[in-house]
Amino acid sequence: MKNIINKKDWWKDEVIYQIYPKSFNSSNNNGVGDLNGIKEKLFYLKELGITTIWICPIFTSPMADNGYDIADFDGINPQFGTMKDFDNLLKECKKLKIKIILDLVINHTSDEHRWFKQALCDKNSKYRDYYIFKEGKHPPNNWRSIFGGSVWEKVVGEDCYYLHIFDKKQPDLNWENKQLREELYQMINRWLEKGISGFRIDSITFIKKNADYKSLPADGIDGLVTCKHKTRNQPGIEVFLNELKEKTFEKYNCMTVGEAPGVNYTEFSNFIGKDGYFSMIFDFHYADIDVESGSDWFKRTNWTTKEFKSLLIKSQQALQKSGWGANFIENHDQPRALSKLVKKDFQTPESAMGIGSMYFFLRGTPFIYQGQELGMINAKRDNIKQFDDISSIDNFYRGIEEGFSEKEALNFVNMRSRDNSRTPMPWDNTKYGGFSNYKPWLEMTEEYPSVNTIKNTVFDFYKKMIFLRQNSKISSILKTGSIQFLSDLSDNIIAYYRELYGEKIYSFTNLSPTTEEITIPKEIIKIYLNTHTNKVLGKQFKLVPYQSILFK
Ligand code: NOJ
């Protein structure tokens, strides 16, 4: 079957690998990953078969939030290298036919950005209006920032506060200011002119704030309330998002994947429809199944596979109805999927393959986060001092404030910490896993001597999955076929088929610790993938815990 994706939608053809540059590979062996380190490992990515890399922020930054606090959009963080290194990386990637997308962080800057510094030192400078300042002797309202505490930080020496949805070192930009928007668009176009293929767009649903700036009833002991109700996906955001697309992305036919929490399914077509703002978006409805909200980790849920399945189905149906999805089970803000989705005694390489195969063939572009292809699990830390991530530290103290013991609070953080997925990439079993000769900025995971890139069955399985989607006889079905879920099966079985011109490929996964008996109406003709060694044949078969099969 020939490839039926049209050129305009080239991004439907991709398999994207997410790189957290600080933790990928340290070429100068100083314990911090860098751009040359990525270049050194392109052969590894090529072997895996991915076609695009998304690199988390590499720009000049004081690294309060590991690069999501940008001090200069046009500069490369010296920790990661130079612009020359970036250009070389881009060149090498081009040779290998690997595309690069970068992280676009335009909801906020670092407080060390030239604009913000100007805004602070000169009240009358035009940059004052690039940010959100409010005069007064007290914080204007009781909104809580995503990383804890008030969203308002007092300006030293003035009766005035500035707004930060994330950390106080990440002041929010004022998108109502046209000149600011123009500056952002020009910066985006400069990067696109360089030849990158697009962007992952950070926290983009936060750029419009509710203009009333009114307090709401508190939702925590701190007397504050999550700012999300008033700052996320607010009416009027469509004007900014349309303009952003028209003045930048559209002109380059680049790919864009919006980090778009807070968008209802009924609004998906505005975001990813034919004339949508983005090529695709990440949907968090099932990613955050283990916590009540992505930002309060002490509010844990007791989720079941049935609930997970129902959220996954709703998500896929909404994406299919409106446009295209960006499918993922891990990223730099999430715990390792094997630790989150699989029960403790079953966190084996086979289960890592099982959950991999469950999501990889969903309709959309698959994303793989570094180390996911190795079957990595969460790190266990027994002291809050071992954490680097600002959100982990905040969640620990908020947990305690909410009445949990230190032990309990630490347990919540261990399960959810963003540092779980930010540990250095284990390349081999030598000291520091071949990531660096010098002590890495964050401790390696305990298992690295056995879970690394040398002889790894999960890696081999991911390679096979990528091959099937990209280069096999069933590629077109897996890329462009419609998706339909099967409903008359056990709650623990996630089963769907992809269909194109009447040809169907089925994916069945047992997302549970119990063996499940399956009966299907038609015999299996051919098995493409089986994560476990037990044979699966005929119309009736058993799937052991976390087993996944792909078949015709
Ligand atoms: C979402 C990013 O994924 C996260 O890592 C970051 O801390 C926030 N946005 C703020 O930029």
mmCIF file with all atom_site columns, N, CA, C and O in Angstrom, residues 55-77 80 102-117 131 169-171 173 184 187-188 191 199-200 202:
data_model
loop_
_atom_site.group_PDB
_atom_site.id
_atom_site.type_symbol
_atom_site.label_atom_id
_atom_site.label_alt_id
_atom_site.label_comp_id
_atom_site.label_asym_id
_atom_site.label_entity_id
_atom_site.label_seq_id
_atom_site.pdbx_PDB_ins_code
_atom_site.Cartn_x
_atom_site.Cartn_y
_atom_site.Cartn_z
_atom_site.occupancy
_atom_site.B_iso_or_equiv
_atom_site.pdbx_formal_charge
_atom_site.auth_seq_id
_atom_site.auth_comp_id
_atom_site.auth_asym_id
_atom_site.auth_atom_id
_atom_site.pdbx_PDB_model_num
ATOM 1   N N  . ILE A 1 55  ? 13.950 18.701 21.015 1.00 0.00 ? 55  ILE A N  1
ATOM 2   C CA . ILE A 1 55  ? 14.926 18.993 22.067 1.00 0.00 ? 55  ILE A CA 1
ATOM 3   C C  . ILE A 1 55  ? 14.313 20.010 23.027 1.00 0.00 ? 55  ILE A C  1
ATOM 4   O O  . ILE A 1 55  ? 13.892 21.094 22.613 1.00 0.00 ? 55  ILE A O  1
ATOM 5   N N  . CYS A 1 56  ? 14.264 19.673 24.299 1.00 0.00 ? 56  CYS A N  1
ATOM 6   C CA . CYS A 1 56  ? 13.762 20.604 25.321 1.00 0.00 ? 56  CYS A CA 1
ATOM 7   C C  . CYS A 1 56  ? 14.669 21.838 25.337 1.00 0.00 ? 56  CYS A C  1
ATOM 8   O O  . CYS A 1 56  ? 15.766 21.808 24.778 1.00 0.00 ? 56  CYS A O  1
ATOM 9   N N  . PRO A 1 57  ? 14.242 22.944 25.987 1.00 0.00 ? 57  PRO A N  1
ATOM 10  C CA . PRO A 1 57  ? 14.927 24.238 25.794 1.00 0.00 ? 57  PRO A CA 1
ATOM 11  C C  . PRO A 1 57  ? 16.455 24.206 25.918 1.00 0.00 ? 57  PRO A C  1
ATOM 12  O O  . PRO A 1 57  ? 16.997 23.689 26.884 1.00 0.00 ? 57  PRO A O  1
ATOM 13  N N  . ILE A 1 58  ? 17.096 24.826 24.915 1.00 0.00 ? 58  ILE A N  1
ATOM 14  C CA . ILE A 1 58  ? 18.561 24.877 24.867 1.00 0.00 ? 58  ILE A CA 1
ATOM 15  C C  . ILE A 1 58  ? 19.051 26.321 24.930 1.00 0.00 ? 58  ILE A C  1
ATOM 16  O O  . ILE A 1 58  ? 20.207 26.608 24.698 1.00 0.00 ? 58  ILE A O  1
ATOM 17  N N  . PHE A 1 59  ? 18.131 27.242 25.205 1.00 0.00 ? 59  PHE A N  1
ATOM 18  C CA . PHE A 1 59  ? 18.463 28.670 25.101 1.00 0.00 ? 59  PHE A CA 1
ATOM 19  C C  . PHE A 1 59  ? 19.097 29.203 26.398 1.00 0.00 ? 59  PHE A C  1
ATOM 20  O O  . PHE A 1 59  ? 18.989 28.563 27.444 1.00 0.00 ? 59  PHE A O  1
ATOM 21  N N  . THR A 1 60  ? 19.691 30.383 26.292 1.00 0.00 ? 60  THR A N  1
ATOM 22  C CA . THR A 1 60  ? 20.331 31.005 27.453 1.00 0.00 ? 60  THR A CA 1
ATOM 23  C C  . THR A 1 60  ? 19.352 31.065 28.617 1.00 0.00 ? 60  THR A C  1
ATOM 24  O O  . THR A 1 60  ? 18.221 31.547 28.451 1.00 0.00 ? 60  THR A O  1
ATOM 25  N N  . SER A 1 61  ? 19.789 30.575 29.768 1.00 0.00 ? 61  SER A N  1
ATOM 26  C CA . SER A 1 61  ? 18.847 30.467 30.881 1.00 0.00 ? 61  SER A CA 1
ATOM 27  C C  . SER A 1 61  ? 19.589 30.289 32.195 1.00 0.00 ? 61  SER A C  1
ATOM 28  O O  . SER A 1 61  ? 20.596 29.574 32.257 1.00 0.00 ? 61  SER A O  1
ATOM 29  N N  . PRO A 1 62  ? 19.089 30.887 33.264 1.00 0.00 ? 62  PRO A N  1
ATOM 30  C CA . PRO A 1 62  ? 19.689 30.618 34.573 1.00 0.00 ? 62  PRO A CA 1
ATOM 31  C C  . PRO A 1 62  ? 19.300 29.236 35.107 1.00 0.00 ? 62  PRO A C  1
ATOM 32  O O  . PRO A 1 62  ? 19.755 28.834 36.173 1.00 0.00 ? 62  PRO A O  1
ATOM 33  N N  . MET A 1 63  ? 18.462 28.528 34.399 1.00 0.00 ? 63  MET A N  1
ATOM 34  C CA . MET A 1 63  ? 18.100 27.135 34.702 1.00 0.00 ? 63  MET A CA 1
ATOM 35  C C  . MET A 1 63  ? 17.340 26.952 36.023 1.00 0.00 ? 63  MET A C  1
ATOM 36  O O  . MET A 1 63  ? 17.454 25.906 36.669 1.00 0.00 ? 63  MET A O  1
ATOM 37  N N  . ALA A 1 64  ? 16.541 27.937 36.401 1.00 0.00 ? 64  ALA A N  1
ATOM 38  C CA . ALA A 1 64  ? 15.708 27.760 37.595 1.00 0.00 ? 64  ALA A CA 1
ATOM 39  C C  . ALA A 1 64  ? 14.701 26.641 37.341 1.00 0.00 ? 64  ALA A C  1
ATOM 40  O O  . ALA A 1 64  ? 14.339 25.880 38.230 1.00 0.00 ? 64  ALA A O  1
ATOM 41  N N  . ASP A 1 65  ? 14.232 26.554 36.087 1.00 0.00 ? 65  ASP A N  1
ATOM 42  C CA . ASP A 1 65  ? 13.326 25.473 35.701 1.00 0.00 ? 65  ASP A CA 1
ATOM 43  C C  . ASP A 1 65  ? 13.950 24.722 34.515 1.00 0.00 ? 65  ASP A C  1
ATOM 44  O O  . ASP A 1 65  ? 13.265 24.397 33.545 1.00 0.00 ? 65  ASP A O  1
ATOM 45  N N  . ASN A 1 66  ? 15.247 24.478 34.644 1.00 0.00 ? 66  ASN A N  1
ATOM 46  C CA . ASN A 1 66  ? 15.989 23.729 33.628 1.00 0.00 ? 66  ASN A CA 1
ATOM 47  C C  . ASN A 1 66  ? 15.733 24.182 32.196 1.00 0.00 ? 66  ASN A C  1
ATOM 48  O O  . ASN A 1 66  ? 15.508 23.351 31.307 1.00 0.00 ? 66  ASN A O  1
ATOM 49  N N  . GLY A 1 67  ? 15.736 25.481 31.985 1.00 0.00 ? 67  GLY A N  1
ATOM 50  C CA . GLY A 1 67  ? 15.668 25.990 30.619 1.00 0.00 ? 67  GLY A CA 1
ATOM 51  C C  . GLY A 1 67  ? 14.296 26.499 30.220 1.00 0.00 ? 67  GLY A C  1
ATOM 52  O O  . GLY A 1 67  ? 14.163 27.181 29.198 1.00 0.00 ? 67  GLY A O  1
ATOM 53  N N  . TYR A 1 68  ? 13.271 26.179 31.013 1.00 0.00 ? 68  TYR A N  1
ATOM 54  C CA . TYR A 1 68  ? 11.938 26.731 30.716 1.00 0.00 ? 68  TYR A CA 1
ATOM 55  C C  . TYR A 1 68  ? 11.832 28.155 31.265 1.00 0.00 ? 68  TYR A C  1
ATOM 56  O O  . TYR A 1 68  ? 10.742 28.708 31.422 1.00 0.00 ? 68  TYR A O  1
ATOM 57  N N  . ASP A 1 69  ? 12.982 28.710 31.610 1.00 0.00 ? 69  ASP A N  1
ATOM 58  C CA . ASP A 1 69  ? 13.091 30.108 32.036 1.00 0.00 ? 69  ASP A CA 1
ATOM 59  C C  . ASP A 1 69  ? 14.159 30.726 31.143 1.00 0.00 ? 69  ASP A C  1
ATOM 60  O O  . ASP A 1 69  ? 15.343 30.653 31.426 1.00 0.00 ? 69  ASP A O  1
ATOM 61  N N  . ILE A 1 70  ? 13.712 31.313 30.044 1.00 0.00 ? 70  ILE A N  1
ATOM 62  C CA . ILE A 1 70  ? 14.655 31.748 29.010 1.00 0.00 ? 70  ILE A CA 1
ATOM 63  C C  . ILE A 1 70  ? 15.074 33.204 29.211 1.00 0.00 ? 70  ILE A C  1
ATOM 64  O O  . ILE A 1 70  ? 14.243 34.097 29.334 1.00 0.00 ? 70  ILE A O  1
ATOM 65  N N  . ALA A 1 71  ? 16.396 33.427 29.195 1.00 0.00 ? 71  ALA A N  1
ATOM 66  C CA . ALA A 1 71  ? 16.917 34.783 29.366 1.00 0.00 ? 71  ALA A CA 1
ATOM 67  C C  . ALA A 1 71  ? 17.263 35.411 28.017 1.00 0.00 ? 71  ALA A C  1
ATOM 68  O O  . ALA A 1 71  ? 17.390 36.630 27.905 1.00 0.00 ? 71  ALA A O  1
ATOM 69  N N  . ASP A 1 72  ? 17.459 34.577 27.003 1.00 0.00 ? 72  ASP A N  1
ATOM 70  C CA . ASP A 1 72  ? 17.705 35.100 25.655 1.00 0.00 ? 72  ASP A CA 1
ATOM 71  C C  . ASP A 1 72  ? 17.248 34.047 24.646 1.00 0.00 ? 72  ASP A C  1
ATOM 72  O O  . ASP A 1 72  ? 17.866 32.990 24.525 1.00 0.00 ? 72  ASP A O  1
ATOM 73  N N  . PHE A 1 73  ? 16.174 34.380 23.926 1.00 0.00 ? 73  PHE A N  1
ATOM 74  C CA . PHE A 1 73  ? 15.597 33.428 22.970 1.00 0.00 ? 73  PHE A CA 1
ATOM 75  C C  . PHE A 1 73  ? 16.558 33.101 21.820 1.00 0.00 ? 73  PHE A C  1
ATOM 76  O O  . PHE A 1 73  ? 16.418 32.083 21.158 1.00 0.00 ? 73  PHE A O  1
ATOM 77  N N  . ASP A 1 74  ? 17.487 34.031 21.553 1.00 0.00 ? 74  ASP A N  1
ATOM 78  C CA . ASP A 1 74  ? 18.372 33.839 20.400 1.00 0.00 ? 74  ASP A CA 1
ATOM 79  C C  . ASP A 1 74  ? 19.739 33.300 20.775 1.00 0.00 ? 74  ASP A C  1
ATOM 80  O O  . ASP A 1 74  ? 20.590 33.129 19.919 1.00 0.00 ? 74  ASP A O  1
ATOM 81  N N  . GLY A 1 75  ? 19.926 33.038 22.047 1.00 0.00 ? 75  GLY A N  1
ATOM 82  C CA . GLY A 1 75  ? 21.242 32.553 22.467 1.00 0.00 ? 75  GLY A CA 1
ATOM 83  C C  . GLY A 1 75  ? 21.170 31.105 22.918 1.00 0.00 ? 75  GLY A C  1
ATOM 84  O O  . GLY A 1 75  ? 20.140 30.622 23.371 1.00 0.00 ? 75  GLY A O  1
ATOM 85  N N  . ILE A 1 76  ? 22.286 30.403 22.774 1.00 0.00 ? 76  ILE A N  1
ATOM 86  C CA . ILE A 1 76  ? 22.360 29.012 23.256 1.00 0.00 ? 76  ILE A CA 1
ATOM 87  C C  . ILE A 1 76  ? 22.950 29.043 24.667 1.00 0.00 ? 76  ILE A C  1
ATOM 88  O O  . ILE A 1 76  ? 23.926 29.753 24.925 1.00 0.00 ? 76  ILE A O  1
ATOM 89  N N  . ASN A 1 77  ? 22.373 28.266 25.551 1.00 0.00 ? 77  ASN A N  1
ATOM 90  C CA . ASN A 1 77  ? 22.892 28.147 26.914 1.00 0.00 ? 77  ASN A CA 1
ATOM 91  C C  . ASN A 1 77  ? 24.325 27.607 26.848 1.00 0.00 ? 77  ASN A C  1
ATOM 92  O O  . ASN A 1 77  ? 24.535 26.508 26.332 1.00 0.00 ? 77  ASN A O  1
ATOM 93  N N  . PHE A 1 80  ? 25.175 24.070 27.317 1.00 0.00 ? 80  PHE A N  1
ATOM 94  C CA . PHE A 1 80  ? 24.861 23.115 26.242 1.00 0.00 ? 80  PHE A CA 1
ATOM 95  C C  . PHE A 1 80  ? 25.745 23.286 25.008 1.00 0.00 ? 80  PHE A C  1
ATOM 96  O O  . PHE A 1 80  ? 25.740 22.448 24.123 1.00 0.00 ? 80  PHE A O  1
ATOM 97  N N  . LEU A 1 102 ? 12.146 22.322 18.158 1.00 0.00 ? 102 LEU A N  1
ATOM 98  C CA . LEU A 1 102 ? 12.630 22.919 19.409 1.00 0.00 ? 102 LEU A CA 1
ATOM 99  C C  . LEU A 1 102 ? 11.460 23.257 20.320 1.00 0.00 ? 102 LEU A C  1
ATOM 100 O O  . LEU A 1 102 ? 10.302 23.285 19.889 1.00 0.00 ? 102 LEU A O  1
ATOM 101 N N  . ASP A 1 103 ? 11.791 23.537 21.558 1.00 0.00 ? 103 ASP A N  1
ATOM 102 C CA . ASP A 1 103 ? 10.769 23.919 22.529 1.00 0.00 ? 103 ASP A CA 1
ATOM 103 C C  . ASP A 1 103 ? 10.569 25.421 22.451 1.00 0.00 ? 103 ASP A C  1
ATOM 104 O O  . ASP A 1 103 ? 11.537 26.185 22.459 1.00 0.00 ? 103 ASP A O  1
ATOM 105 N N  . LEU A 1 104 ? 9.327  25.835 22.353 1.00 0.00 ? 104 LEU A N  1
ATOM 106 C CA . LEU A 1 104 ? 9.019  27.258 22.242 1.00 0.00 ? 104 LEU A CA 1
ATOM 107 C C  . LEU A 1 104 ? 8.314  27.686 23.531 1.00 0.00 ? 104 LEU A C  1
ATOM 108 O O  . LEU A 1 104 ? 7.193  27.256 23.802 1.00 0.00 ? 104 LEU A O  1
ATOM 109 N N  . VAL A 1 105 ? 9.004  28.509 24.315 1.00 0.00 ? 105 VAL A N  1
ATOM 110 C CA . VAL A 1 105 ? 8.466  28.906 25.618 1.00 0.00 ? 105 VAL A CA 1
ATOM 111 C C  . VAL A 1 105 ? 8.113  30.391 25.547 1.00 0.00 ? 105 VAL A C  1
ATOM 112 O O  . VAL A 1 105 ? 8.981  31.248 25.693 1.00 0.00 ? 105 VAL A O  1
ATOM 113 N N  . ILE A 1 106 ? 6.844  30.684 25.290 1.00 0.00 ? 106 ILE A N  1
ATOM 114 C CA . ILE A 1 106 ? 6.477  32.083 25.058 1.00 0.00 ? 106 ILE A CA 1
ATOM 115 C C  . ILE A 1 106 ? 5.356  32.560 25.970 1.00 0.00 ? 106 ILE A C  1
ATOM 116 O O  . ILE A 1 106 ? 4.778  33.619 25.741 1.00 0.00 ? 106 ILE A O  1
ATOM 117 N N  . ASN A 1 107 ? 5.056  31.789 27.001 1.00 0.00 ? 107 ASN A N  1
ATOM 118 C CA . ASN A 1 107 ? 4.106  32.291 27.990 1.00 0.00 ? 107 ASN A CA 1
ATOM 119 C C  . ASN A 1 107 ? 4.824  33.195 28.990 1.00 0.00 ? 107 ASN A C  1
ATOM 120 O O  . ASN A 1 107 ? 4.231  34.081 29.581 1.00 0.00 ? 107 ASN A O  1
ATOM 121 N N  . HIS A 1 108 ? 6.115  32.908 29.186 1.00 0.00 ? 108 HIS A N  1
ATOM 122 C CA . HIS A 1 108 ? 6.890  33.646 30.190 1.00 0.00 ? 108 HIS A CA 1
ATOM 123 C C  . HIS A 1 108 ? 8.342  33.699 29.745 1.00 0.00 ? 108 HIS A C  1
ATOM 124 O O  . HIS A 1 108 ? 8.731  33.005 28.798 1.00 0.00 ? 108 HIS A O  1
ATOM 125 N N  . THR A 1 109 ? 9.137  34.509 30.422 1.00 0.00 ? 109 THR A N  1
ATOM 126 C CA . THR A 1 109 ? 10.586 34.475 30.205 1.00 0.00 ? 109 THR A CA 1
ATOM 127 C C  . THR A 1 109 ? 11.225 34.237 31.566 1.00 0.00 ? 109 THR A C  1
ATOM 128 O O  . THR A 1 109 ? 10.531 34.051 32.568 1.00 0.00 ? 109 THR A O  1
ATOM 129 N N  . SER A 1 110 ? 12.531 34.280 31.594 1.00 0.00 ? 110 SER A N  1
ATOM 130 C CA . SER A 1 110 ? 13.239 34.291 32.876 1.00 0.00 ? 110 SER A CA 1
ATOM 131 C C  . SER A 1 110 ? 13.172 35.718 33.425 1.00 0.00 ? 110 SER A C  1
ATOM 132 O O  . SER A 1 110 ? 13.035 36.679 32.654 1.00 0.00 ? 110 SER A O  1
ATOM 133 N N  . ASP A 1 111 ? 13.288 35.862 34.741 1.00 0.00 ? 111 ASP A N  1
ATOM 134 C CA . ASP A 1 111 ? 13.386 37.218 35.298 1.00 0.00 ? 111 ASP A CA 1
ATOM 135 C C  . ASP A 1 111 ? 14.746 37.826 34.943 1.00 0.00 ? 111 ASP A C  1
ATOM 136 O O  . ASP A 1 111 ? 14.979 39.008 35.186 1.00 0.00 ? 111 ASP A O  1
ATOM 137 N N  . GLU A 1 112 ? 15.612 37.010 34.345 1.00 0.00 ? 112 GLU A N  1
ATOM 138 C CA . GLU A 1 112 ? 16.912 37.542 33.942 1.00 0.00 ? 112 GLU A CA 1
ATOM 139 C C  . GLU A 1 112 ? 16.930 37.926 32.452 1.00 0.00 ? 112 GLU A C  1
ATOM 140 O O  . GLU A 1 112 ? 17.979 38.236 31.890 1.00 0.00 ? 112 GLU A O  1
ATOM 141 N N  . HIS A 1 113 ? 15.762 37.873 31.829 1.00 0.00 ? 113 HIS A N  1
ATOM 142 C CA . HIS A 1 113 ? 15.673 38.336 30.433 1.00 0.00 ? 113 HIS A CA 1
ATOM 143 C C  . HIS A 1 113 ? 15.846 39.861 30.432 1.00 0.00 ? 113 HIS A C  1
ATOM 144 O O  . HIS A 1 113 ? 15.362 40.553 31.324 1.00 0.00 ? 113 HIS A O  1
ATOM 145 N N  . ARG A 1 114 ? 16.527 40.352 29.394 1.00 0.00 ? 114 ARG A N  1
ATOM 146 C CA . ARG A 1 114 ? 16.779 41.798 29.230 1.00 0.00 ? 114 ARG A CA 1
ATOM 147 C C  . ARG A 1 114 ? 15.470 42.605 29.353 1.00 0.00 ? 114 ARG A C  1
ATOM 148 O O  . ARG A 1 114 ? 15.439 43.653 29.994 1.00 0.00 ? 114 ARG A O  1
ATOM 149 N N  . TRP A 1 115 ? 14.380 42.124 28.785 1.00 0.00 ? 115 TRP A N  1
ATOM 150 C CA . TRP A 1 115 ? 13.109 42.863 28.839 1.00 0.00 ? 115 TRP A CA 1
ATOM 151 C C  . TRP A 1 115 ? 12.656 43.035 30.286 1.00 0.00 ? 115 TRP A C  1
ATOM 152 O O  . TRP A 1 115 ? 12.207 44.099 30.679 1.00 0.00 ? 115 TRP A O  1
ATOM 153 N N  . PHE A 1 116 ? 12.747 41.957 31.039 1.00 0.00 ? 116 PHE A N  1
ATOM 154 C CA . PHE A 1 116 ? 12.243 42.038 32.418 1.00 0.00 ? 116 PHE A CA 1
ATOM 155 C C  . PHE A 1 116 ? 13.147 42.927 33.274 1.00 0.00 ? 116 PHE A C  1
ATOM 156 O O  . PHE A 1 116 ? 12.676 43.713 34.096 1.00 0.00 ? 116 PHE A O  1
ATOM 157 N N  . LYS A 1 117 ? 14.440 42.832 33.034 1.00 0.00 ? 117 LYS A N  1
ATOM 158 C CA . LYS A 1 117 ? 15.375 43.670 33.791 1.00 0.00 ? 117 LYS A CA 1
ATOM 159 C C  . LYS A 1 117 ? 15.084 45.143 33.526 1.00 0.00 ? 117 LYS A C  1
ATOM 160 O O  . LYS A 1 117 ? 15.047 45.968 34.447 1.00 0.00 ? 117 LYS A O  1
ATOM 161 N N  . TYR A 1 131 ? 5.159  42.739 30.492 1.00 0.00 ? 131 TYR A N  1
ATOM 162 C CA . TYR A 1 131 ? 4.853  41.819 31.598 1.00 0.00 ? 131 TYR A CA 1
ATOM 163 C C  . TYR A 1 131 ? 3.588  42.307 32.300 1.00 0.00 ? 131 TYR A C  1
ATOM 164 O O  . TYR A 1 131 ? 2.997  43.318 31.905 1.00 0.00 ? 131 TYR A O  1
ATOM 165 N N  . LYS A 1 169 ? 10.755 33.101 39.224 1.00 0.00 ? 169 LYS A N  1
ATOM 166 C CA . LYS A 1 169 ? 11.797 33.434 38.249 1.00 0.00 ? 169 LYS A CA 1
ATOM 167 C C  . LYS A 1 169 ? 11.293 33.291 36.804 1.00 0.00 ? 169 LYS A C  1
ATOM 168 O O  . LYS A 1 169 ? 12.073 33.338 35.858 1.00 0.00 ? 169 LYS A O  1
ATOM 169 N N  . GLN A 1 170 ? 9.973  33.115 36.656 1.00 0.00 ? 170 GLN A N  1
ATOM 170 C CA . GLN A 1 170 ? 9.374  32.983 35.317 1.00 0.00 ? 170 GLN A CA 1
ATOM 171 C C  . GLN A 1 170 ? 8.205  33.963 35.140 1.00 0.00 ? 170 GLN A C  1
ATOM 172 O O  . GLN A 1 170 ? 7.046  33.544 35.064 1.00 0.00 ? 170 GLN A O  1
ATOM 173 N N  . PRO A 1 171 ? 8.502  35.283 35.098 1.00 0.00 ? 171 PRO A N  1
ATOM 174 C CA . PRO A 1 171 ? 7.410  36.257 34.956 1.00 0.00 ? 171 PRO A CA 1
ATOM 175 C C  . PRO A 1 171 ? 6.625  36.052 33.654 1.00 0.00 ? 171 PRO A C  1
ATOM 176 O O  . PRO A 1 171 ? 7.224  35.810 32.603 1.00 0.00 ? 171 PRO A O  1
ATOM 177 N N  . LEU A 1 173 ? 4.551  36.843 30.326 1.00 0.00 ? 173 LEU A N  1
ATOM 178 C CA . LEU A 1 173 ? 4.521  37.900 29.315 1.00 0.00 ? 173 LEU A CA 1
ATOM 179 C C  . LEU A 1 173 ? 3.094  38.413 29.151 1.00 0.00 ? 173 LEU A C  1
ATOM 180 O O  . LEU A 1 173 ? 2.138  37.651 29.326 1.00 0.00 ? 173 LEU A O  1
ATOM 181 N N  . LEU A 1 184 ? 7.932  38.429 19.505 1.00 0.00 ? 184 LEU A N  1
ATOM 182 C CA . LEU A 1 184 ? 7.936  36.960 19.626 1.00 0.00 ? 184 LEU A CA 1
ATOM 183 C C  . LEU A 1 184 ? 7.851  36.316 18.242 1.00 0.00 ? 184 LEU A C  1
ATOM 184 O O  . LEU A 1 184 ? 8.572  35.369 17.934 1.00 0.00 ? 184 LEU A O  1
ATOM 185 N N  . MET A 1 187 ? 11.090 36.430 16.428 1.00 0.00 ? 187 MET A N  1
ATOM 186 C CA . MET A 1 187 ? 12.045 35.470 16.993 1.00 0.00 ? 187 MET A CA 1
ATOM 187 C C  . MET A 1 187 ? 11.733 34.052 16.490 1.00 0.00 ? 187 MET A C  1
ATOM 188 O O  . MET A 1 187 ? 12.607 33.312 16.045 1.00 0.00 ? 187 MET A O  1
ATOM 189 N N  . ILE A 1 188 ? 10.451 33.710 16.480 1.00 0.00 ? 188 ILE A N  1
ATOM 190 C CA . ILE A 1 188 ? 10.043 32.377 16.001 1.00 0.00 ? 188 ILE A CA 1
ATOM 191 C C  . ILE A 1 188 ? 10.474 32.192 14.544 1.00 0.00 ? 188 ILE A C  1
ATOM 192 O O  . ILE A 1 188 ? 11.048 31.165 14.164 1.00 0.00 ? 188 ILE A O  1
ATOM 193 N N  . TRP A 1 191 ? 14.144 31.402 13.987 1.00 0.00 ? 191 TRP A N  1
ATOM 194 C CA . TRP A 1 191 ? 14.486 29.991 14.198 1.00 0.00 ? 191 TRP A CA 1
ATOM 195 C C  . TRP A 1 191 ? 14.007 29.131 13.029 1.00 0.00 ? 191 TRP A C  1
ATOM 196 O O  . TRP A 1 191 ? 14.706 28.215 12.595 1.00 0.00 ? 191 TRP A O  1
ATOM 197 N N  . PHE A 1 199 ? 8.016  23.253 16.241 1.00 0.00 ? 199 PHE A N  1
ATOM 198 C CA . PHE A 1 199 ? 8.125  23.492 17.677 1.00 0.00 ? 199 PHE A CA 1
ATOM 199 C C  . PHE A 1 199 ? 7.163  22.649 18.486 1.00 0.00 ? 199 PHE A C  1
ATOM 200 O O  . PHE A 1 199 ? 6.051  22.363 18.045 1.00 0.00 ? 199 PHE A O  1
ATOM 201 N N  . ARG A 1 200 ? 7.596  22.344 19.698 1.00 0.00 ? 200 ARG A N  1
ATOM 202 C CA . ARG A 1 200 ? 6.673  21.903 20.753 1.00 0.00 ? 200 ARG A CA 1
ATOM 203 C C  . ARG A 1 200 ? 6.438  23.187 21.535 1.00 0.00 ? 200 ARG A C  1
ATOM 204 O O  . ARG A 1 200 ? 7.380  23.905 21.895 1.00 0.00 ? 200 ARG A O  1
ATOM 205 N N  . ASP A 1 202 ? 5.254  25.316 24.620 1.00 0.00 ? 202 ASP A N  1
ATOM 206 C CA . ASP A 1 202 ? 5.105  25.164 26.056 1.00 0.00 ? 202 ASP A CA 1
ATOM 207 C C  . ASP A 1 202 ? 3.912  25.948 26.609 1.00 0.00 ? 202 ASP A C  1
ATOM 208 O O  . ASP A 1 202 ? 3.721  27.120 26.253 1.00 0.00 ? 202 ASP A O  1
#
